[in-house]
PDB file of C-alpha atoms in Angstrom:
ATOM      1  CA  MET R  25      -9.627 -28.215   6.386  1.00  0.00           C
ATOM      2  CA  TYR R  26     -11.615 -25.006   5.991  1.00  0.00           C
ATOM      3  CA  PRO R  27     -12.538 -23.330   9.298  1.00  0.00           C
ATOM      4  CA  ASP R  28     -15.974 -21.793   9.734  1.00  0.00           C
ATOM      5  CA  TYR R  29     -14.656 -18.225   9.665  1.00  0.00           C
ATOM      6  CA  TYR R  30     -13.256 -18.878   6.182  1.00  0.00           C
ATOM      7  CA  LYS R  31     -16.602 -19.816   4.663  1.00  0.00           C
ATOM      8  CA  THR R  32     -17.986 -16.261   4.683  1.00  0.00           C
ATOM      9  CA  ALA R  33     -18.567 -14.556   1.337  1.00  0.00           C
ATOM     10  CA  PHE R  34     -16.580 -11.468   2.335  1.00  0.00           C
ATOM     11  CA  HIS R  35     -17.501  -8.279   0.424  1.00  0.00           C
ATOM     12  CA  TYR R  36     -20.493 -10.344  -0.815  1.00  0.00           C
ATOM     13  CA  GLN R  37     -18.118 -11.846  -3.358  1.00  0.00           C
ATOM     14  CA  THR R  38     -19.841 -14.786  -5.014  1.00  0.00           C
ATOM     15  CA  ASN R  39     -18.556 -18.139  -3.657  1.00  0.00           C
ATOM     16  CA  GLY R  40     -16.341 -16.412  -1.095  1.00  0.00           C
ATOM     17  CA  TRP R  41     -12.803 -17.672  -1.603  1.00  0.00           C
ATOM     18  CA  MET R  42     -13.892 -21.010  -2.967  1.00  0.00           C
ATOM     19  CA  SER R  43     -14.145 -20.768  -6.750  1.00  0.00           C
ATOM     20  CA  GLN R  44     -11.979 -19.892  -9.720  1.00  0.00           C
ATOM     21  CA  ASP R  45     -14.498 -17.214 -10.745  1.00  0.00           C
ATOM     22  CA  SER R  46     -13.974 -15.535  -7.367  1.00  0.00           C
ATOM     23  CA  ALA R  47     -10.193 -15.599  -7.760  1.00  0.00           C
ATOM     24  CA  ASN R  48     -10.436 -14.204 -11.281  1.00  0.00           C
ATOM     25  CA  ALA R  49     -12.668 -11.328 -10.139  1.00  0.00           C
ATOM     26  CA  TYR R  50     -10.799 -10.437  -6.957  1.00  0.00           C
ATOM     27  CA  GLU R  51      -8.233  -7.904  -8.153  1.00  0.00           C
ATOM     28  CA  THR R  52     -10.764  -5.942 -10.190  1.00  0.00           C
ATOM     29  CA  SER R  53     -13.407  -6.082  -7.462  1.00  0.00           C
ATOM     30  CA  THR R  54     -11.106  -4.830  -4.704  1.00  0.00           C
ATOM     31  CA  GLU R  55      -9.655  -2.027  -6.832  1.00  0.00           C
ATOM     32  CA  THR R  56     -13.239  -1.006  -7.602  1.00  0.00           C
ATOM     33  CA  LEU R  57     -14.311  -1.265  -3.957  1.00  0.00           C
ATOM     34  CA  PHE R  58     -11.443   0.987  -2.868  1.00  0.00           C
ATOM     35  CA  LEU R  59     -11.773   3.404  -5.792  1.00  0.00           C
ATOM     36  CA  GLY R  60      -8.415   2.543  -7.328  1.00  0.00           C
ATOM     37  CA  ARG R  61      -6.434   2.868  -4.089  1.00  0.00           C
ATOM     38  CA  GLN R  62      -5.784  -0.809  -3.343  1.00  0.00           C
ATOM     39  CA  ASP R  63      -2.393  -1.203  -5.016  1.00  0.00           C
ATOM     40  CA  ALA R  64      -1.082   2.082  -3.640  1.00  0.00           C
ATOM     41  CA  MET R  65      -2.222   1.237  -0.119  1.00  0.00           C
ATOM     42  CA  GLN R  66      -0.728  -2.230   0.018  1.00  0.00           C
ATOM     43  CA  ARG R  67       2.584  -1.024  -1.362  1.00  0.00           C
ATOM     44  CA  THR R  68       3.201   0.717   1.972  1.00  0.00           C
ATOM     45  CA  ALA R  69       4.435  -2.707   3.136  1.00  0.00           C
ATOM     46  CA  LEU R  70       7.363  -2.309   0.753  1.00  0.00           C
ATOM     47  CA  VAL R  71       8.846   0.493   2.874  1.00  0.00           C
ATOM     48  CA  PRO R  72       9.938  -1.648   5.868  1.00  0.00           C
ATOM     49  CA  LEU R  73      10.474  -4.734   3.695  1.00  0.00           C
ATOM     50  CA  VAL R  74      12.903  -3.070   1.292  1.00  0.00           C
ATOM     51  CA  GLN R  75      14.702  -1.275   4.116  1.00  0.00           C
ATOM     52  CA  TYR R  76      15.156  -4.587   5.916  1.00  0.00           C
ATOM     53  CA  ALA R  77      16.538  -6.184   2.724  1.00  0.00           C
ATOM     54  CA  ARG R  78      19.008  -3.316   2.301  1.00  0.00           C
ATOM     55  CA  ASP R  79      20.145  -3.678   5.893  1.00  0.00           C
ATOM     56  CA  VAL R  80      20.689  -7.410   5.384  1.00  0.00           C
ATOM     57  CA  CYS R  81      22.631  -6.879   2.165  1.00  0.00           C
ATOM     58  CA  SER R  82      24.844  -4.163   3.654  1.00  0.00           C
ATOM     59  CA  SER R  83      25.585  -5.980   6.916  1.00  0.00           C
ATOM     60  CA  GLY R  84      28.962  -7.205   5.677  1.00  0.00           C
ATOM     61  CA  GLU R  85      28.167 -10.790   6.602  1.00  0.00           C
ATOM     62  CA  LYS R  86      28.372 -13.516   3.988  1.00  0.00           C
ATOM     63  CA  ARG R  87      24.874 -13.431   2.578  1.00  0.00           C
ATOM     64  CA  LYS R  88      22.629 -16.316   1.713  1.00  0.00           C
ATOM     65  CA  PRO R  89      19.515 -15.639  -0.378  1.00  0.00           C
ATOM     66  CA  MET R  90      16.812 -14.030   1.715  1.00  0.00           C
ATOM     67  CA  LYS R  91      13.849 -16.241   2.556  1.00  0.00           C
ATOM     68  CA  VAL R  92      10.510 -14.429   2.595  1.00  0.00           C
ATOM     69  CA  LEU R  93       7.081 -15.812   3.447  1.00  0.00           C
ATOM     70  CA  GLU R  94       3.736 -14.238   2.613  1.00  0.00           C
ATOM     71  CA  VAL R  95       0.779 -15.484   4.662  1.00  0.00           C
ATOM     72  CA  ALA R  96      -2.665 -15.277   3.005  1.00  0.00           C
ATOM     73  CA  CYS R  97      -1.162 -14.298  -0.357  1.00  0.00           C
ATOM     74  CA  GLY R  98      -4.464 -14.306  -2.257  1.00  0.00           C
ATOM     75  CA  THR R  99      -3.870 -13.850  -5.971  1.00  0.00           C
ATOM     76  CA  GLY R 100      -0.221 -12.985  -5.390  1.00  0.00           C
ATOM     77  CA  ARG R 101      -0.439  -9.398  -6.561  1.00  0.00           C
ATOM     78  CA  PHE R 102       1.560  -7.983  -3.662  1.00  0.00           C
ATOM     79  CA  MET R 103       3.983 -10.870  -4.020  1.00  0.00           C
ATOM     80  CA  THR R 104       4.979  -9.522  -7.446  1.00  0.00           C
ATOM     81  CA  PHE R 105       5.504  -6.026  -5.984  1.00  0.00           C
ATOM     82  CA  ALA R 106       7.687  -7.506  -3.256  1.00  0.00           C
ATOM     83  CA  ARG R 107       9.741  -9.702  -5.576  1.00  0.00           C
ATOM     84  CA  ASP R 108      10.285  -6.773  -7.940  1.00  0.00           C
ATOM     85  CA  ASN R 109      11.892  -4.788  -5.105  1.00  0.00           C
ATOM     86  CA  LEU R 110      13.907  -7.528  -3.401  1.00  0.00           C
ATOM     87  CA  PRO R 111      17.191  -9.116  -4.522  1.00  0.00           C
ATOM     88  CA  LEU R 112      16.442 -11.413  -7.453  1.00  0.00           C
ATOM     89  CA  ASP R 113      17.843 -14.430  -5.618  1.00  0.00           C
ATOM     90  CA  THR R 114      15.248 -14.052  -2.820  1.00  0.00           C
ATOM     91  CA  GLU R 115      13.500 -17.335  -2.076  1.00  0.00           C
ATOM     92  CA  PHE R 116       9.809 -16.465  -1.826  1.00  0.00           C
ATOM     93  CA  THR R 117       7.131 -18.724  -0.335  1.00  0.00           C
ATOM     94  CA  ALA R 118       3.430 -17.887  -0.530  1.00  0.00           C
ATOM     95  CA  VAL R 119       0.683 -19.445   1.583  1.00  0.00           C
ATOM     96  CA  ASP R 120      -3.068 -19.325   1.102  1.00  0.00           C
ATOM     97  CA  LEU R 121      -5.974 -21.553   2.039  1.00  0.00           C
ATOM     98  CA  SER R 122      -7.816 -21.246  -1.271  1.00  0.00           C
ATOM     99  CA  PRO R 123      -6.534 -23.504  -4.070  1.00  0.00           C
ATOM    100  CA  PHE R 124      -8.191 -21.210  -6.593  1.00  0.00           C
ATOM    101  CA  TYR R 125      -6.388 -18.107  -5.365  1.00  0.00           C
ATOM    102  CA  LEU R 126      -3.131 -20.054  -5.292  1.00  0.00           C
ATOM    103  CA  ASN R 127      -3.692 -20.924  -8.967  1.00  0.00           C
ATOM    104  CA  ASN R 128      -3.838 -17.234  -9.783  1.00  0.00           C
ATOM    105  CA  ALA R 129      -0.841 -16.482  -7.586  1.00  0.00           C
ATOM    106  CA  LYS R 130       1.195 -19.027  -9.535  1.00  0.00           C
ATOM    107  CA  ASP R 131       0.118 -17.387 -12.812  1.00  0.00           C
ATOM    108  CA  ASN R 132       1.016 -13.921 -11.504  1.00  0.00           C
ATOM    109  CA  ASP R 133       4.425 -15.179 -10.401  1.00  0.00           C
ATOM    110  CA  LYS R 134       5.083 -16.781 -13.787  1.00  0.00           C
ATOM    111  CA  ASN R 135       4.048 -13.600 -15.596  1.00  0.00           C
ATOM    112  CA  TRP R 136       6.199 -11.405 -13.357  1.00  0.00           C
ATOM    113  CA  ARG R 137       9.265 -13.632 -13.814  1.00  0.00           C
ATOM    114  CA  SER R 138       8.857 -13.542 -17.593  1.00  0.00           C
ATOM    115  CA  ILE R 139       8.641  -9.756 -17.653  1.00  0.00           C
ATOM    116  CA  ARG R 140      11.494  -9.222 -15.195  1.00  0.00           C
ATOM    117  CA  GLU R 141      13.819 -11.593 -17.044  1.00  0.00           C
ATOM    118  CA  GLN R 142      13.115  -9.671 -20.261  1.00  0.00           C
ATOM    119  CA  VAL R 143      13.906  -6.397 -18.482  1.00  0.00           C
ATOM    120  CA  GLU R 144      17.156  -7.851 -17.150  1.00  0.00           C
ATOM    121  CA  ALA R 145      18.095  -9.163 -20.592  1.00  0.00           C
ATOM    122  CA  SER R 146      17.469  -5.772 -22.196  1.00  0.00           C
ATOM    123  CA  SER R 147      19.902  -4.314 -19.648  1.00  0.00           C
ATOM    124  CA  GLY R 148      22.577  -6.822 -20.647  1.00  0.00           C
ATOM    125  CA  ASN R 149      22.005  -9.227 -17.770  1.00  0.00           C
ATOM    126  CA  THR R 150      21.292 -12.214 -19.999  1.00  0.00           C
ATOM    127  CA  GLN R 151      22.346 -14.873 -17.495  1.00  0.00           C
ATOM    128  CA  VAL R 152      19.745 -14.124 -14.836  1.00  0.00           C
ATOM    129  CA  THR R 153      17.331 -16.899 -13.926  1.00  0.00           C
ATOM    130  CA  ILE R 154      14.692 -16.136 -11.319  1.00  0.00           C
ATOM    131  CA  LYS R 155      13.430 -19.084  -9.333  1.00  0.00           C
ATOM    132  CA  PRO R 156       9.660 -19.574  -9.136  1.00  0.00           C
ATOM    133  CA  ALA R 157       8.058 -18.842  -5.799  1.00  0.00           C
ATOM    134  CA  LYS R 158       6.888 -21.813  -3.743  1.00  0.00           C
ATOM    135  CA  PHE R 159       3.151 -22.094  -3.121  1.00  0.00           C
ATOM    136  CA  VAL R 160       1.654 -23.888  -0.132  1.00  0.00           C
ATOM    137  CA  GLN R 161      -1.994 -24.417   0.786  1.00  0.00           C
ATOM    138  CA  ALA R 162      -2.209 -23.879   4.541  1.00  0.00           C
ATOM    139  CA  LYS R 163      -3.861 -21.896   7.326  1.00  0.00           C
ATOM    140  CA  GLY R 164      -2.048 -18.951   8.840  1.00  0.00           C
ATOM    141  CA  GLU R 165      -2.649 -20.330  12.319  1.00  0.00           C
ATOM    142  CA  ASP R 166      -0.957 -23.638  11.439  1.00  0.00           C
ATOM    143  CA  LEU R 167       2.035 -22.896   9.212  1.00  0.00           C
ATOM    144  CA  PRO R 168       3.850 -26.040   7.956  1.00  0.00           C
ATOM    145  CA  PHE R 169       7.356 -24.628   8.365  1.00  0.00           C
ATOM    146  CA  HIS R 170      10.282 -25.029  10.747  1.00  0.00           C
ATOM    147  CA  ASP R 171      11.025 -22.597  13.554  1.00  0.00           C
ATOM    148  CA  GLU R 172      12.992 -19.538  12.394  1.00  0.00           C
ATOM    149  CA  GLU R 173      12.848 -20.601   8.735  1.00  0.00           C
ATOM    150  CA  PHE R 174      12.300 -17.141   7.210  1.00  0.00           C
ATOM    151  CA  ASP R 175      14.080 -13.790   7.297  1.00  0.00           C
ATOM    152  CA  ALA R 176      10.859 -11.850   6.793  1.00  0.00           C
ATOM    153  CA  VAL R 177       7.156 -12.663   6.950  1.00  0.00           C
ATOM    154  CA  ILE R 178       4.433 -10.568   5.292  1.00  0.00           C
ATOM    155  CA  CYS R 179       0.679 -10.624   5.840  1.00  0.00           C
ATOM    156  CA  MET R 180      -1.746  -8.484   3.847  1.00  0.00           C
ATOM    157  CA  TYR R 181      -5.387  -7.750   4.749  1.00  0.00           C
ATOM    158  CA  LEU R 182      -5.994 -10.971   6.661  1.00  0.00           C
ATOM    159  CA  TYR R 183      -6.583  -9.803  10.223  1.00  0.00           C
ATOM    160  CA  HIS R 184      -9.900  -8.002   9.678  1.00  0.00           C
ATOM    161  CA  GLU R 185     -11.401 -11.226   8.281  1.00  0.00           C
ATOM    162  CA  ILE R 186     -10.537 -13.553  11.163  1.00  0.00           C
ATOM    163  CA  PRO R 187     -11.705 -13.738  14.798  1.00  0.00           C
ATOM    164  CA  ARG R 188      -9.531 -12.224  17.537  1.00  0.00           C
ATOM    165  CA  GLU R 189      -8.377 -15.587  18.886  1.00  0.00           C
ATOM    166  CA  ILE R 190      -7.237 -16.590  15.383  1.00  0.00           C
ATOM    167  CA  ARG R 191      -5.356 -13.293  15.037  1.00  0.00           C
ATOM    168  CA  ALA R 192      -3.432 -14.240  18.156  1.00  0.00           C
ATOM    169  CA  GLN R 193      -2.651 -17.694  16.763  1.00  0.00           C
ATOM    170  CA  VAL R 194      -1.519 -16.336  13.381  1.00  0.00           C
ATOM    171  CA  SER R 195       0.698 -13.775  15.122  1.00  0.00           C
ATOM    172  CA  SER R 196       2.299 -16.537  17.186  1.00  0.00           C
ATOM    173  CA  GLU R 197       2.881 -18.712  14.140  1.00  0.00           C
ATOM    174  CA  MET R 198       4.430 -15.888  12.129  1.00  0.00           C
ATOM    175  CA  ALA R 199       6.738 -15.089  15.035  1.00  0.00           C
ATOM    176  CA  ARG R 200       7.688 -18.755  15.357  1.00  0.00           C
ATOM    177  CA  VAL R 201       8.836 -19.086  11.738  1.00  0.00           C
ATOM    178  CA  THR R 202      10.712 -15.747  11.726  1.00  0.00           C
ATOM    179  CA  GLN R 203      14.415 -15.983  12.472  1.00  0.00           C
ATOM    180  CA  LYS R 204      16.039 -13.940  15.236  1.00  0.00           C
ATOM    181  CA  GLY R 205      16.852 -10.535  13.831  1.00  0.00           C
ATOM    182  CA  GLY R 206      14.073 -10.953  11.261  1.00  0.00           C
ATOM    183  CA  LYS R 207      10.966  -8.926  10.593  1.00  0.00           C
ATOM    184  CA  ILE R 208       7.185  -9.364  10.356  1.00  0.00           C
ATOM    185  CA  ILE R 209       5.216  -6.881   8.260  1.00  0.00           C
ATOM    186  CA  LEU R 210       1.454  -6.653   8.768  1.00  0.00           C
ATOM    187  CA  THR R 211      -0.696  -4.565   6.465  1.00  0.00           C
ATOM    188  CA  ASP R 212      -4.429  -4.194   7.039  1.00  0.00           C
ATOM    189  CA  SER R 213      -7.199  -1.632   7.313  1.00  0.00           C
ATOM    190  CA  CYS R 214      -6.991   1.356   9.628  1.00  0.00           C
ATOM    191  CA  GLN R 215      -8.577   0.958  13.047  1.00  0.00           C
ATOM    192  CA  LYS R 216     -10.234   3.292  15.510  1.00  0.00           C
ATOM    193  CA  GLY R 217      -7.821   5.995  16.566  1.00  0.00           C
ATOM    194  CA  ASP R 218      -5.654   5.820  13.463  1.00  0.00           C
ATOM    195  CA  ARG R 219      -7.674   8.554  11.781  1.00  0.00           C
ATOM    196  CA  PRO R 220      -9.913   9.977  14.549  1.00  0.00           C
ATOM    197  CA  ALA R 221     -12.051  11.945  12.103  1.00  0.00           C
ATOM    198  CA  ASN R 222     -13.259   8.626  10.666  1.00  0.00           C
ATOM    199  CA  ASP R 223     -14.005   6.890  13.978  1.00  0.00           C
ATOM    200  CA  LYS R 224     -17.748   7.588  13.816  1.00  0.00           C
ATOM    201  CA  ILE R 225     -18.130   5.973  10.400  1.00  0.00           C
ATOM    202  CA  ILE R 226     -15.467   3.280  10.480  1.00  0.00           C
ATOM    203  CA  GLY R 227     -17.988   0.636  11.517  1.00  0.00           C
ATOM    204  CA  ARG R 228     -19.889   0.912   8.253  1.00  0.00           C
ATOM    205  CA  PHE R 229     -17.522  -1.475   6.483  1.00  0.00           C
ATOM    206  CA  ALA R 230     -19.033  -4.290   8.523  1.00  0.00           C
ATOM    207  CA  GLU R 231     -22.044  -3.943   6.209  1.00  0.00           C
ATOM    208  CA  MET R 232     -19.876  -5.442   3.431  1.00  0.00           C
ATOM    209  CA  ASN R 233     -20.460  -8.872   5.025  1.00  0.00           C
ATOM    210  CA  GLU R 234     -17.458  -8.505   7.323  1.00  0.00           C
ATOM    211  CA  PRO R 235     -18.496 -10.333  10.521  1.00  0.00           C
ATOM    212  CA  HIS R 236     -15.223  -9.691  12.382  1.00  0.00           C
ATOM    213  CA  TRP R 237     -14.830  -6.047  11.413  1.00  0.00           C
ATOM    214  CA  ASN R 238     -16.255  -4.368  14.495  1.00  0.00           C
ATOM    215  CA  ASP R 239     -14.014  -6.423  16.762  1.00  0.00           C
ATOM    216  CA  PHE R 240     -11.019  -5.840  14.492  1.00  0.00           C
ATOM    217  CA  VAL R 241     -11.235  -2.033  14.656  1.00  0.00           C
ATOM    218  CA  GLU R 242     -11.102  -2.249  18.486  1.00  0.00           C
ATOM    219  CA  ASP R 243      -8.281  -4.840  18.672  1.00  0.00           C
ATOM    220  CA  PHE R 244      -4.837  -3.469  19.602  1.00  0.00           C
ATOM    221  CA  LEU R 245      -2.819  -5.507  17.114  1.00  0.00           C
ATOM    222  CA  PRO R 246       0.695  -4.937  18.527  1.00  0.00           C
ATOM    223  CA  ALA R 247      -0.360  -6.760  21.703  1.00  0.00           C
ATOM    224  CA  HIS R 248      -0.661 -10.046  19.775  1.00  0.00           C
ATOM    225  CA  PHE R 249       2.946  -9.742  18.633  1.00  0.00           C
ATOM    226  CA  GLU R 250       4.380  -8.376  21.862  1.00  0.00           C
ATOM    227  CA  LYS R 251       3.005 -11.423  23.688  1.00  0.00           C
ATOM    228  CA  VAL R 252       5.224 -13.635  21.519  1.00  0.00           C
ATOM    229  CA  GLY R 253       8.363 -11.536  21.871  1.00  0.00           C
ATOM    230  CA  MET R 254       8.134  -9.226  18.850  1.00  0.00           C
ATOM    231  CA  GLU R 255       8.875  -5.497  19.030  1.00  0.00           C
ATOM    232  CA  CYS R 256       6.922  -2.946  16.985  1.00  0.00           C
ATOM    233  CA  SER R 257       9.268  -0.686  15.013  1.00  0.00           C
ATOM    234  CA  THR R 258       7.183   0.972  12.296  1.00  0.00           C
ATOM    235  CA  LYS R 259       3.697   2.342  11.686  1.00  0.00           C
ATOM    236  CA  ILE R 260       2.685   3.788   8.314  1.00  0.00           C
ATOM    237  CA  LEU R 261      -0.744   5.079   7.312  1.00  0.00           C
ATOM    238  CA  CYS R 262      -1.851   5.382   3.684  1.00  0.00           C
ATOM    239  CA  SER R 263      -5.467   6.338   3.014  1.00  0.00           C
ATOM    240  CA  SER R 264      -7.523   3.634   4.781  1.00  0.00           C
ATOM    241  CA  THR R 265      -4.624   1.200   5.239  1.00  0.00           C
ATOM    242  CA  LYS R 266      -2.073   0.731   8.015  1.00  0.00           C
ATOM    243  CA  THR R 267       1.258  -1.098   7.924  1.00  0.00           C
ATOM    244  CA  LEU R 268       2.954  -2.265  11.114  1.00  0.00           C
ATOM    245  CA  ALA R 269       6.441  -3.781  11.210  1.00  0.00           C
ATOM    246  CA  PHE R 270       7.787  -5.911  14.057  1.00  0.00           C
ATOM    247  CA  ASN R 271      11.352  -6.982  14.819  1.00  0.00           C
ATOM    248  CA  LYS R 272      12.308 -10.293  16.373  1.00  0.00           C
ATOM    249  CA  PRO R 273      15.162  -9.620  18.825  1.00  0.00           C
ATOM    250  CA  ARG R 274      18.420 -11.407  18.110  1.00  0.00           C
ATOM    251  CA  GLU R 275      18.683 -12.495  21.723  1.00  0.00           C
ATOM    252  CA  GLU R 276      15.739 -13.348  23.956  1.00  0.00           C
TER     253      GLU R 276
END
């Protein structure tokens, strides 16, 4: 079930992704590694996601709850940011390959729902009930969902930790499960050319036990999505992070 690329102890984190201790340490370790910038950087994905949700809600069409998928959700921290900024009836599904990280994602979702329901109640909205997210153990390159099942698909910081051929497969799978008119949002580290002043030192992160890093910084990511019919619409840089958004045309 676990591919070879997944068995690396990225960032030299003890046990890689395969222990509860690792999952419990992850949020603190990454905030420390990035000097407190991690949350701020990953929130750049909210810009195209929230704009897409507003466009859907204002389209004038009879609206069903949005269906959003996050691939490689980790501990679910970004999931809580996303759910806090989307309509409360959004149906959120989160995928990860580590059962330990999924455990923490479930806890984060439960904690967020409890807090948000209290906030709603204090504002007089006492009838609100927020559905739990769905959690699925699966690989990004083999998503167990129907074609065009989701309005939007999110992926955070996965691509620099997988080989190029797997990036292509994950891109294809995300495009497959995105409905026509939907959106894919990819957030990951900056690459060569994004901040030219850093190009000479960008390779140093490979020393953090990142075997696919040097290939990642040279890989033109939009090409993976364009090959499967997606169109790049947005690029946002924040510190050492980049967010790309892709639209799936309504008609092929």
